[in-house]
Amino acid sequence: MEQTRAPHSWKAEFARRAEWQRADRERFNEEQRKKQKQEQEKARIEEQADMMLLGAVLASEPQITAFKVRLDTYDAATVEALQQNEQLLVQVRERIDAMLFEAHVLPDGRRVFRTRDGKQVFDEHGQEIEPEIVDPRQIDPRRPFWEDYRDEVATEARLRAEREQLHQYQDRLDQAREQVREGSITERELDDLGADLDQAMPASVRRVLDRQAGKEPASKRDGQDRPADGQSLDRRVDQFQGPAKALAPG
């Protein structure tokens, strides 16, 4: 009888084990479903939190409108600075041309200028001329001095560099305007954009804005190219050009 029950016991044991395995699989699958559901719920909550956070820091329409007005103000000031720069460039170019016309001319056509101390001579490109070529004493002291010509050339170079800087700033303003136009800009991005524009603002644009706000000193309003002695460059040039106007080049 023991031998006849063995197969039956083995089959029952196999069935019980199969049932346990099935139950284990179901529990495992249920746990996986719960875990997946929990992860999905967590992701949903995080997504909602991100959306709420994003909604809190997105720049509002009034903020964007105010920033656009700010861009328009900066752009108008840049245009005005460019116009002033152009006027100053024309003036300094006229002064340089007048000095070149009145300069001492060498036989090879080079225009040269004597220093105020009468010890050196330089050509229009800044190259020193040896005394064997021209003695400084040969140059009429009523002709423009090297120091004045050198300063005017430096002023022209500075104005041209300033003009390039103004054009670059205009490009940055256009880029900022395009970035705002694309939308979905946050308050932080808007603040950073404004700070970058303020930091990159050329001095000439800032002077225009300060003048409009009544903050610019009177000395700046009178002319940014005023020398240390208090005379405008136009008056200073007229002083040394006066006697020299009667001189012919050479």
mmCIF file of N, CA and C in Angstrom, residues 93-181:
data_model
loop_
_atom_site.group_PDB
_atom_site.id
_atom_site.type_symbol
_atom_site.label_atom_id
_atom_site.label_comp_id
_atom_site.label_asym_id
_atom_site.label_seq_id
_atom_site.Cartn_x
_atom_site.Cartn_y
_atom_site.Cartn_z
ATOM 1 N N ARG A 93 37.925 114.336 -38.799
ATOM 2 C CA ARG A 93 38.516 114.101 -40.117
ATOM 3 C C ARG A 93 38.828 115.421 -40.814
ATOM 4 N N GLU A 94 37.956 116.399 -40.629
ATOM 5 C CA GLU A 94 38.203 117.722 -41.218
ATOM 6 C C GLU A 94 39.432 118.363 -40.587
ATOM 7 N N ARG A 95 39.595 118.206 -39.280
ATOM 8 C CA ARG A 95 40.761 118.781 -38.608
ATOM 9 C C ARG A 95 42.047 118.094 -39.066
ATOM 10 N N ILE A 96 41.988 116.777 -39.229
ATOM 11 C CA ILE A 96 43.167 116.044 -39.696
ATOM 12 C C ILE A 96 43.534 116.468 -41.113
ATOM 13 N N ASP A 97 42.527 116.581 -41.969
ATOM 14 C CA ASP A 97 42.789 117.000 -43.350
ATOM 15 C C ASP A 97 43.401 118.400 -43.389
ATOM 16 N N ALA A 98 42.897 119.283 -42.504
ATOM 17 C CA ALA A 98 43.441 120.641 -42.466
ATOM 18 C C ALA A 98 44.901 120.623 -42.022
ATOM 19 N N MET A 99 45.212 119.787 -41.045
ATOM 20 C CA MET A 99 46.598 119.690 -40.583
ATOM 21 C C MET A 99 47.506 119.134 -41.674
ATOM 22 N N LEU A 100 47.024 118.125 -42.385
ATOM 23 C CA LEU A 100 47.826 117.553 -43.465
ATOM 24 C C LEU A 100 48.064 118.584 -44.570
ATOM 25 N N PHE A 101 47.064 119.406 -44.835
ATOM 26 C CA PHE A 101 47.201 120.438 -45.867
ATOM 27 C C PHE A 101 48.242 121.476 -45.465
ATOM 28 N N GLU A 102 48.295 121.777 -44.165
ATOM 29 C CA GLU A 102 49.187 122.829 -43.681
ATOM 30 C C GLU A 102 50.540 122.296 -43.224
ATOM 31 N N ALA A 103 50.714 120.970 -43.276
ATOM 32 C CA ALA A 103 51.965 120.382 -42.797
ATOM 33 C C ALA A 103 53.128 120.695 -43.734
ATOM 34 N N HIS A 104 54.322 120.571 -43.200
ATOM 35 C CA HIS A 104 55.532 120.694 -44.012
ATOM 36 C C HIS A 104 55.623 119.473 -44.926
ATOM 37 N N VAL A 105 55.937 119.691 -46.203
ATOM 38 C CA VAL A 105 55.969 118.600 -47.177
ATOM 39 C C VAL A 105 57.406 118.370 -47.635
ATOM 40 N N LEU A 106 57.841 117.115 -47.550
ATOM 41 C CA LEU A 106 59.179 116.751 -48.010
ATOM 42 C C LEU A 106 59.194 116.611 -49.532
ATOM 43 N N PRO A 107 60.369 116.608 -50.132
ATOM 44 C CA PRO A 107 60.451 116.449 -51.594
ATOM 45 C C PRO A 107 59.792 115.171 -52.106
ATOM 46 N N ASP A 108 59.775 114.121 -51.272
ATOM 47 C CA ASP A 108 59.161 112.867 -51.718
ATOM 48 C C ASP A 108 57.648 112.850 -51.493
ATOM 49 N N GLY A 109 57.084 113.969 -51.013
ATOM 50 C CA GLY A 109 55.636 114.077 -50.848
ATOM 51 C C GLY A 109 55.130 113.781 -49.450
ATOM 52 N N ARG A 110 55.996 113.306 -48.582
ATOM 53 C CA ARG A 110 55.555 113.015 -47.222
ATOM 54 C C ARG A 110 55.287 114.303 -46.451
ATOM 55 N N ARG A 111 54.215 114.278 -45.660
ATOM 56 C CA ARG A 111 53.891 115.411 -44.805
ATOM 57 C C ARG A 111 54.425 115.127 -43.407
ATOM 58 N N VAL A 112 55.109 116.118 -42.858
ATOM 59 C CA VAL A 112 55.786 115.895 -41.583
ATOM 60 C C VAL A 112 55.406 116.993 -40.591
ATOM 61 N N PHE A 113 55.602 116.640 -39.299
ATOM 62 C CA PHE A 113 55.238 117.553 -38.217
ATOM 63 C C PHE A 113 56.389 117.610 -37.214
ATOM 64 N N ARG A 114 56.657 118.811 -36.750
ATOM 65 C CA ARG A 114 57.693 119.006 -35.745
ATOM 66 C C ARG A 114 57.074 118.938 -34.357
ATOM 67 N N THR A 115 57.826 118.389 -33.396
ATOM 68 C CA THR A 115 57.345 118.378 -32.016
ATOM 69 C C THR A 115 57.454 119.775 -31.425
ATOM 70 N N ARG A 116 56.725 120.011 -30.354
ATOM 71 C CA ARG A 116 56.702 121.347 -29.754
ATOM 72 C C ARG A 116 58.073 121.772 -29.230
ATOM 73 N N ASP A 117 58.849 120.791 -28.765
ATOM 74 C CA ASP A 117 60.169 121.161 -28.245
ATOM 75 C C ASP A 117 61.182 121.384 -29.362
ATOM 76 N N GLY A 118 60.761 121.159 -30.620
ATOM 77 C CA GLY A 118 61.633 121.418 -31.757
ATOM 78 C C GLY A 118 62.762 120.428 -31.920
ATOM 79 N N LYS A 119 62.659 119.250 -31.306
ATOM 80 C CA LYS A 119 63.763 118.295 -31.353
ATOM 81 C C LYS A 119 63.515 117.107 -32.283
ATOM 82 N N GLN A 120 62.251 116.831 -32.614
ATOM 83 C CA GLN A 120 61.948 115.662 -33.429
ATOM 84 C C GLN A 120 60.966 116.021 -34.537
ATOM 85 N N VAL A 121 60.962 115.155 -35.566
ATOM 86 C CA VAL A 121 60.030 115.313 -36.678
ATOM 87 C C VAL A 121 59.420 113.944 -36.977
ATOM 88 N N PHE A 122 58.106 113.920 -37.170
ATOM 89 C CA PHE A 122 57.394 112.680 -37.495
ATOM 90 C C PHE A 122 56.563 112.894 -38.752
ATOM 91 N N ASP A 123 56.430 111.811 -39.539
ATOM 92 C CA ASP A 123 55.560 111.929 -40.704
ATOM 93 C C ASP A 123 54.125 111.606 -40.311
ATOM 94 N N GLU A 124 53.220 111.668 -41.271
ATOM 95 C CA GLU A 124 51.795 111.503 -40.979
ATOM 96 C C GLU A 124 51.443 110.108 -40.484
ATOM 97 N N HIS A 125 52.363 109.136 -40.691
ATOM 98 C CA HIS A 125 52.110 107.765 -40.239
ATOM 99 C C HIS A 125 52.777 107.461 -38.901
ATOM 100 N N GLY A 126 53.405 108.473 -38.296
ATOM 101 C CA GLY A 126 54.035 108.281 -36.996
ATOM 102 C C GLY A 126 55.478 107.841 -37.062
ATOM 103 N N GLN A 127 56.048 107.815 -38.244
ATOM 104 C CA GLN A 127 57.444 107.410 -38.410
ATOM 105 C C GLN A 127 58.359 108.609 -38.155
ATOM 106 N N GLU A 128 59.336 108.431 -37.263
ATOM 107 C CA GLU A 128 60.249 109.539 -36.981
ATOM 108 C C GLU A 128 61.189 109.758 -38.169
ATOM 109 N N ILE A 129 61.410 111.014 -38.494
ATOM 110 C CA ILE A 129 62.265 111.387 -39.621
ATOM 111 C C ILE A 129 63.628 111.823 -39.084
ATOM 112 N N GLU A 130 64.672 111.264 -39.652
ATOM 113 C CA GLU A 130 66.024 111.587 -39.207
ATOM 114 C C GLU A 130 66.378 113.038 -39.549
ATOM 115 N N PRO A 131 67.192 113.672 -38.697
ATOM 116 C CA PRO A 131 67.602 115.068 -38.965
ATOM 117 C C PRO A 131 68.331 115.224 -40.293
ATOM 118 N N GLU A 132 68.971 114.132 -40.767
ATOM 119 C CA GLU A 132 69.662 114.224 -42.052
ATOM 120 C C GLU A 132 68.685 114.463 -43.197
ATOM 121 N N ILE A 133 67.438 114.023 -43.009
ATOM 122 C CA ILE A 133 66.423 114.208 -44.050
ATOM 123 C C ILE A 133 65.782 115.583 -43.929
ATOM 124 N N VAL A 134 65.428 115.954 -42.711
ATOM 125 C CA VAL A 134 64.864 117.281 -42.484
ATOM 126 C C VAL A 134 65.234 117.729 -41.076
ATOM 127 N N ASP A 135 65.817 118.897 -40.999
ATOM 128 C CA ASP A 135 66.170 119.480 -39.712
ATOM 129 C C ASP A 135 64.911 120.101 -39.111
ATOM 130 N N PRO A 136 64.586 119.789 -37.849
ATOM 131 C CA PRO A 136 63.385 120.370 -37.240
ATOM 132 C C PRO A 136 63.340 121.886 -37.344
ATOM 133 N N ARG A 137 64.508 122.527 -37.368
ATOM 134 C CA ARG A 137 64.540 123.990 -37.438
ATOM 135 C C ARG A 137 64.089 124.508 -38.796
ATOM 136 N N GLN A 138 64.045 123.612 -39.781
ATOM 137 C CA GLN A 138 63.588 124.024 -41.104
ATOM 138 C C GLN A 138 62.065 124.177 -41.175
ATOM 139 N N ILE A 139 61.376 123.591 -40.213
ATOM 140 C CA ILE A 139 59.909 123.594 -40.246
ATOM 141 C C ILE A 139 59.399 124.828 -39.516
ATOM 142 N N ASP A 140 58.565 125.579 -40.192
ATOM 143 C CA ASP A 140 57.995 126.798 -39.618
ATOM 144 C C ASP A 140 57.187 126.444 -38.368
ATOM 145 N N PRO A 141 57.462 127.075 -37.241
ATOM 146 C CA PRO A 141 56.740 126.766 -35.994
ATOM 147 C C PRO A 141 55.262 127.112 -36.047
ATOM 148 N N ARG A 142 54.848 127.858 -37.086
ATOM 149 C CA ARG A 142 53.421 128.172 -37.200
ATOM 150 C C ARG A 142 52.632 127.009 -37.802
ATOM 151 N N ARG A 143 53.343 126.020 -38.308
ATOM 152 C CA ARG A 143 52.651 124.852 -38.861
ATOM 153 C C ARG A 143 52.182 123.943 -37.720
ATOM 154 N N PRO A 144 51.226 123.048 -38.003
ATOM 155 C CA PRO A 144 50.701 122.171 -36.940
ATOM 156 C C PRO A 144 51.816 121.354 -36.295
ATOM 157 N N PHE A 145 51.697 121.191 -34.990
ATOM 158 C CA PHE A 145 52.677 120.402 -34.252
ATOM 159 C C PHE A 145 52.299 118.921 -34.286
ATOM 160 N N TRP A 146 53.331 118.099 -34.122
ATOM 161 C CA TRP A 146 53.131 116.653 -34.123
ATOM 162 C C TRP A 146 52.167 116.213 -33.025
ATOM 163 N N GLU A 147 52.282 116.771 -31.824
ATOM 164 C CA GLU A 147 51.437 116.342 -30.711
ATOM 165 C C GLU A 147 49.949 116.544 -31.016
ATOM 166 N N ASP A 148 49.629 117.667 -31.679
ATOM 167 C CA ASP A 148 48.228 117.936 -32.002
ATOM 168 C C ASP A 148 47.716 116.971 -33.077
ATOM 169 N N TYR A 149 48.555 116.746 -34.083
ATOM 170 C CA TYR A 149 48.163 115.805 -35.138
ATOM 171 C C TYR A 149 48.004 114.398 -34.562
ATOM 172 N N ARG A 150 48.950 113.986 -33.731
ATOM 173 C CA ARG A 150 48.893 112.657 -33.115
ATOM 174 C C ARG A 150 47.616 112.481 -32.299
ATOM 175 N N ASP A 151 47.253 113.505 -31.540
ATOM 176 C CA ASP A 151 46.047 113.411 -30.713
ATOM 177 C C ASP A 151 44.788 113.295 -31.564
ATOM 178 N N GLU A 152 44.755 114.024 -32.665
ATOM 179 C CA GLU A 152 43.573 113.959 -33.536
ATOM 180 C C GLU A 152 43.446 112.574 -34.183
ATOM 181 N N VAL A 153 44.573 112.012 -34.601
ATOM 182 C CA VAL A 153 44.553 110.668 -35.191
ATOM 183 C C VAL A 153 44.085 109.647 -34.151
ATOM 184 N N ALA A 154 44.541 109.807 -32.918
ATOM 185 C CA ALA A 154 44.113 108.899 -31.851
ATOM 186 C C ALA A 154 42.619 109.048 -31.587
ATOM 187 N N THR A 155 42.127 110.279 -31.655
ATOM 188 C CA THR A 155 40.696 110.512 -31.461
ATOM 189 C C THR A 155 39.880 109.837 -32.559
ATOM 190 N N GLU A 156 40.363 109.938 -33.793
ATOM 191 C CA GLU A 156 39.655 109.285 -34.893
ATOM 192 C C GLU A 156 39.611 107.770 -34.695
ATOM 193 N N ALA A 157 40.729 107.184 -34.276
ATOM 194 C CA ALA A 157 40.771 105.735 -34.049
ATOM 195 C C ALA A 157 39.811 105.332 -32.937
ATOM 196 N N ARG A 158 39.758 106.145 -31.891
ATOM 197 C CA ARG A 158 38.850 105.838 -30.788
ATOM 198 C C ARG A 158 37.393 105.909 -31.242
ATOM 199 N N LEU A 159 37.074 106.911 -32.035
ATOM 200 C CA LEU A 159 35.700 107.065 -32.511
ATOM 201 C C LEU A 159 35.299 105.922 -33.442
ATOM 202 N N ARG A 160 36.231 105.465 -34.264
ATOM 203 C CA ARG A 160 35.921 104.343 -35.157
ATOM 204 C C ARG A 160 35.719 103.054 -34.360
ATOM 205 N N ALA A 161 36.522 102.862 -33.320
ATOM 206 C CA ALA A 161 36.342 101.692 -32.458
ATOM 207 C C ALA A 161 35.006 101.774 -31.719
ATOM 208 N N GLU A 162 34.659 102.975 -31.285
ATOM 209 C CA GLU A 162 33.375 103.177 -30.614
ATOM 210 C C GLU A 162 32.221 102.874 -31.560
ATOM 211 N N ARG A 163 32.361 103.270 -32.813
ATOM 212 C CA ARG A 163 31.302 103.024 -33.796
ATOM 213 C C ARG A 163 31.087 101.523 -34.006
ATOM 214 N N GLU A 164 32.177 100.782 -34.078
ATOM 215 C CA GLU A 164 32.076 99.329 -34.225
ATOM 216 C C GLU A 164 31.392 98.719 -33.003
ATOM 217 N N GLN A 165 31.727 99.225 -31.835
ATOM 218 C CA GLN A 165 31.106 98.738 -30.599
ATOM 219 C C GLN A 165 29.604 99.026 -30.591
ATOM 220 N N LEU A 166 29.217 100.177 -31.100
ATOM 221 C CA LEU A 166 27.799 100.530 -31.160
ATOM 222 C C LEU A 166 27.038 99.603 -32.109
ATOM 223 N N HIS A 167 27.646 99.275 -33.236
ATOM 224 C CA HIS A 167 27.000 98.348 -34.172
ATOM 225 C C HIS A 167 26.847 96.960 -33.539
ATOM 226 N N GLN A 168 27.852 96.527 -32.813
ATOM 227 C CA GLN A 168 27.764 95.236 -32.133
ATOM 228 C C GLN A 168 26.668 95.250 -31.067
ATOM 229 N N TYR A 169 26.523 96.376 -30.388
ATOM 230 C CA TYR A 169 25.480 96.473 -29.366
ATOM 231 C C TYR A 169 24.096 96.455 -30.005
ATOM 232 N N GLN A 170 23.964 97.068 -31.157
ATOM 233 C CA GLN A 170 22.698 96.992 -31.882
ATOM 234 C C GLN A 170 22.339 95.546 -32.207
ATOM 235 N N ASP A 171 23.337 94.760 -32.591
ATOM 236 C CA ASP A 171 23.099 93.341 -32.876
ATOM 237 C C ASP A 171 22.615 92.610 -31.624
ATOM 238 N N ARG A 172 23.192 92.935 -30.471
ATOM 239 C CA ARG A 172 22.771 92.289 -29.224
ATOM 240 C C ARG A 172 21.338 92.667 -28.872
ATOM 241 N N LEU A 173 20.975 93.907 -29.127
ATOM 242 C CA LEU A 173 19.599 94.328 -28.874
ATOM 243 C C LEU A 173 18.632 93.577 -29.782
ATOM 244 N N ASP A 174 19.009 93.395 -31.036
ATOM 245 C CA ASP A 174 18.165 92.648 -31.975
ATOM 246 C C ASP A 174 18.013 91.195 -31.528
ATOM 247 N N GLN A 175 19.095 90.600 -31.053
ATOM 248 C CA GLN A 175 19.038 89.218 -30.577
ATOM 249 C C GLN A 175 18.136 89.102 -29.348
ATOM 250 N N ALA A 176 18.235 90.071 -28.455
ATOM 251 C CA ALA A 176 17.385 90.061 -27.261
ATOM 252 C C ALA A 176 15.919 90.214 -27.644
ATOM 253 N N ARG A 177 15.647 91.072 -28.605
ATOM 254 C CA ARG A 177 14.272 91.273 -29.061
ATOM 255 C C ARG A 177 13.711 89.982 -29.666
ATOM 256 N N GLU A 178 14.542 89.277 -30.416
ATOM 257 C CA GLU A 178 14.110 88.016 -31.025
ATOM 258 C C GLU A 178 13.863 86.961 -29.952
ATOM 259 N N GLN A 179 14.715 86.934 -28.936
ATOM 260 C CA GLN A 179 14.551 85.960 -27.854
ATOM 261 C C GLN A 179 13.249 86.190 -27.102
ATOM 262 N N VAL A 180 12.898 87.437 -26.882
ATOM 263 C CA VAL A 180 11.646 87.751 -26.195
ATOM 264 C C VAL A 180 10.459 87.425 -27.093
ATOM 265 N N ARG A 181 10.619 87.660 -28.384
ATOM 266 C CA ARG A 181 9.532 87.411 -29.325
ATOM 267 C C ARG A 181 9.191 85.922 -29.400
#
